[in-house]
mmCIF file of C-alpha atoms in Angstrom:
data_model
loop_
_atom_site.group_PDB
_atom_site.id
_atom_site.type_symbol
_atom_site.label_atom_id
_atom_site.label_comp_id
_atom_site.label_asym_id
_atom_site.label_seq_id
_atom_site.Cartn_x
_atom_site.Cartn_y
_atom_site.Cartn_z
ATOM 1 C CA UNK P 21 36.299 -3.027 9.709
ATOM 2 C CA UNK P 22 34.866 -0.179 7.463
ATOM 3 C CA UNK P 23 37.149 2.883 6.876
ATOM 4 C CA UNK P 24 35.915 6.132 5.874
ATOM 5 C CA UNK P 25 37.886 7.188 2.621
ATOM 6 C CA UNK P 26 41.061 8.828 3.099
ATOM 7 C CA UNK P 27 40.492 7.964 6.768
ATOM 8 C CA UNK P 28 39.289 11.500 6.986
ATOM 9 C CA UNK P 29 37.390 11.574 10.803
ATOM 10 C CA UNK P 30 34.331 12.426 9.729
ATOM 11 C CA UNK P 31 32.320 10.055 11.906
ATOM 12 C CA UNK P 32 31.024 12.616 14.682
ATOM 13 C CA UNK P 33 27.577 13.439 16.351
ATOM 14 C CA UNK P 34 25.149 12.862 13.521
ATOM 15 C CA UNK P 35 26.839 10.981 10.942
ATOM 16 C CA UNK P 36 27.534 8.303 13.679
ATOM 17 C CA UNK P 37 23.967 7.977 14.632
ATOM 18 C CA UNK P 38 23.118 7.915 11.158
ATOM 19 C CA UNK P 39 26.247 5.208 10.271
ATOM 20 C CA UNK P 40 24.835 2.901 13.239
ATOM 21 C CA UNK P 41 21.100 3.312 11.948
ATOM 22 C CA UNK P 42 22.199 2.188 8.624
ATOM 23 C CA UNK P 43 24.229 -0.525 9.502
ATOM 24 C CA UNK P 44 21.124 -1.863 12.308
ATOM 25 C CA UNK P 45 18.556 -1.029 9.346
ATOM 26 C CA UNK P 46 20.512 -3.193 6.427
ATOM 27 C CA UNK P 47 20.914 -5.895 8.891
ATOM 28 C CA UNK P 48 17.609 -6.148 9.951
ATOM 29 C CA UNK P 49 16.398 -6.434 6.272
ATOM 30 C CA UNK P 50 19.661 -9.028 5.286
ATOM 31 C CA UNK P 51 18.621 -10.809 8.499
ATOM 32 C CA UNK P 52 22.526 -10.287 10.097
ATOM 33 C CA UNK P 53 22.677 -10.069 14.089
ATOM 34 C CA UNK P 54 24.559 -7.187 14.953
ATOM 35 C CA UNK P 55 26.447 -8.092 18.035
ATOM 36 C CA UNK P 56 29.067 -5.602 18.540
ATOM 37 C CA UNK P 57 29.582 -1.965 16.207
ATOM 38 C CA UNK P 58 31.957 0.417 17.714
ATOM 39 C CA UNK P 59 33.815 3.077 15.837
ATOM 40 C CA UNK P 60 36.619 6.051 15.940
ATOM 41 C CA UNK P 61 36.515 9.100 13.754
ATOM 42 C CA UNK P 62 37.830 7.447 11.005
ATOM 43 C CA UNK P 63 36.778 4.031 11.101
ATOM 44 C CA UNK P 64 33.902 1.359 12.261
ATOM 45 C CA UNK P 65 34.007 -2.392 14.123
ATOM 46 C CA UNK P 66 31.791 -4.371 13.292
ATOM 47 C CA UNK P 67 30.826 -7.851 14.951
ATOM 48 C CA UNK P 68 27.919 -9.503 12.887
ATOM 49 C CA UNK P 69 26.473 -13.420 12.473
ATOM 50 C CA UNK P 70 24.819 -14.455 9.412
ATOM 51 C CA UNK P 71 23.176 -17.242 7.649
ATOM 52 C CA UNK P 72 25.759 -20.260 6.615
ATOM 53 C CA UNK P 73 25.300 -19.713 3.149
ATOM 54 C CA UNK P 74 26.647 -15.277 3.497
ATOM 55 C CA UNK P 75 30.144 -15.601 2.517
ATOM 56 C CA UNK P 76 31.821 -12.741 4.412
ATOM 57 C CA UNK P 77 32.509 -10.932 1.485
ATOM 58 C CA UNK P 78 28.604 -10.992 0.642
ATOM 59 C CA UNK P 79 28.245 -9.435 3.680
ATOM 60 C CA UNK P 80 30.786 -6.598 3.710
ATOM 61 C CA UNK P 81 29.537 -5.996 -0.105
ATOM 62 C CA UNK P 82 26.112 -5.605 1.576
ATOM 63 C CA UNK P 83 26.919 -3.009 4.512
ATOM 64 C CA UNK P 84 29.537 -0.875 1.909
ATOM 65 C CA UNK P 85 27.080 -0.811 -1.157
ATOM 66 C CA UNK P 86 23.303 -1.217 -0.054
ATOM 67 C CA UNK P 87 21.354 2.137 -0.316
ATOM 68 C CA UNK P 88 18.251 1.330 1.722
ATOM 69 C CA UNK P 89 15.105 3.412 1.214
ATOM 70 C CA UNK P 90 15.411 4.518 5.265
ATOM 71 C CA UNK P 91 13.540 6.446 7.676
ATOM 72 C CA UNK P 92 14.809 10.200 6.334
ATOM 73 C CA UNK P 93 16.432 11.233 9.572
ATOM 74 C CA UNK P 94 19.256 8.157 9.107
ATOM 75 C CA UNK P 95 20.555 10.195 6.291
ATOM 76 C CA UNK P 96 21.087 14.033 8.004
ATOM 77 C CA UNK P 97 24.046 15.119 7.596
ATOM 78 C CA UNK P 98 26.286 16.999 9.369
ATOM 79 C CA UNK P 99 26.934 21.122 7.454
#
């Protein structure tokens, strides 16, 4: 579970779409299976498989701190 800071509910419209791109897009590179993301406003689930040798903390370190060079309409944001 990722939490948006101050669990402010910020995670409407296009910052969703651009949250679930992000997430699908670092896992595709990390080679993680997605199998379940849902979120509320202020918070994401997230249901993943991985390698063995990805500790679960690798892997939430990965999805909170990667900055992938993505396709520029994952990173819109919502004025």
């Amino acid at each position: 579970m990722f939490v948006t800071k101050f669990r402010h509910s910020v995670l409407v419209a296009k910052i969703n779409t651009a949250v679930y791109k992000r997430i699908h897009y670092i896992a595709n590179q990390r080679d993680f299976h997605v199998l379940e993301i849902n979120r509320e406003q202020d918070h994401v689930h997230i249901l993943l498989t991985a390698d063995t040798i990805t500790s679960p903390a690798e892997l939430a370190n990965v999805l909170k701190t990667k900055r992938p060079e993505v396709p520029e309409n994952c990173t819109e944001r919502q004025s």
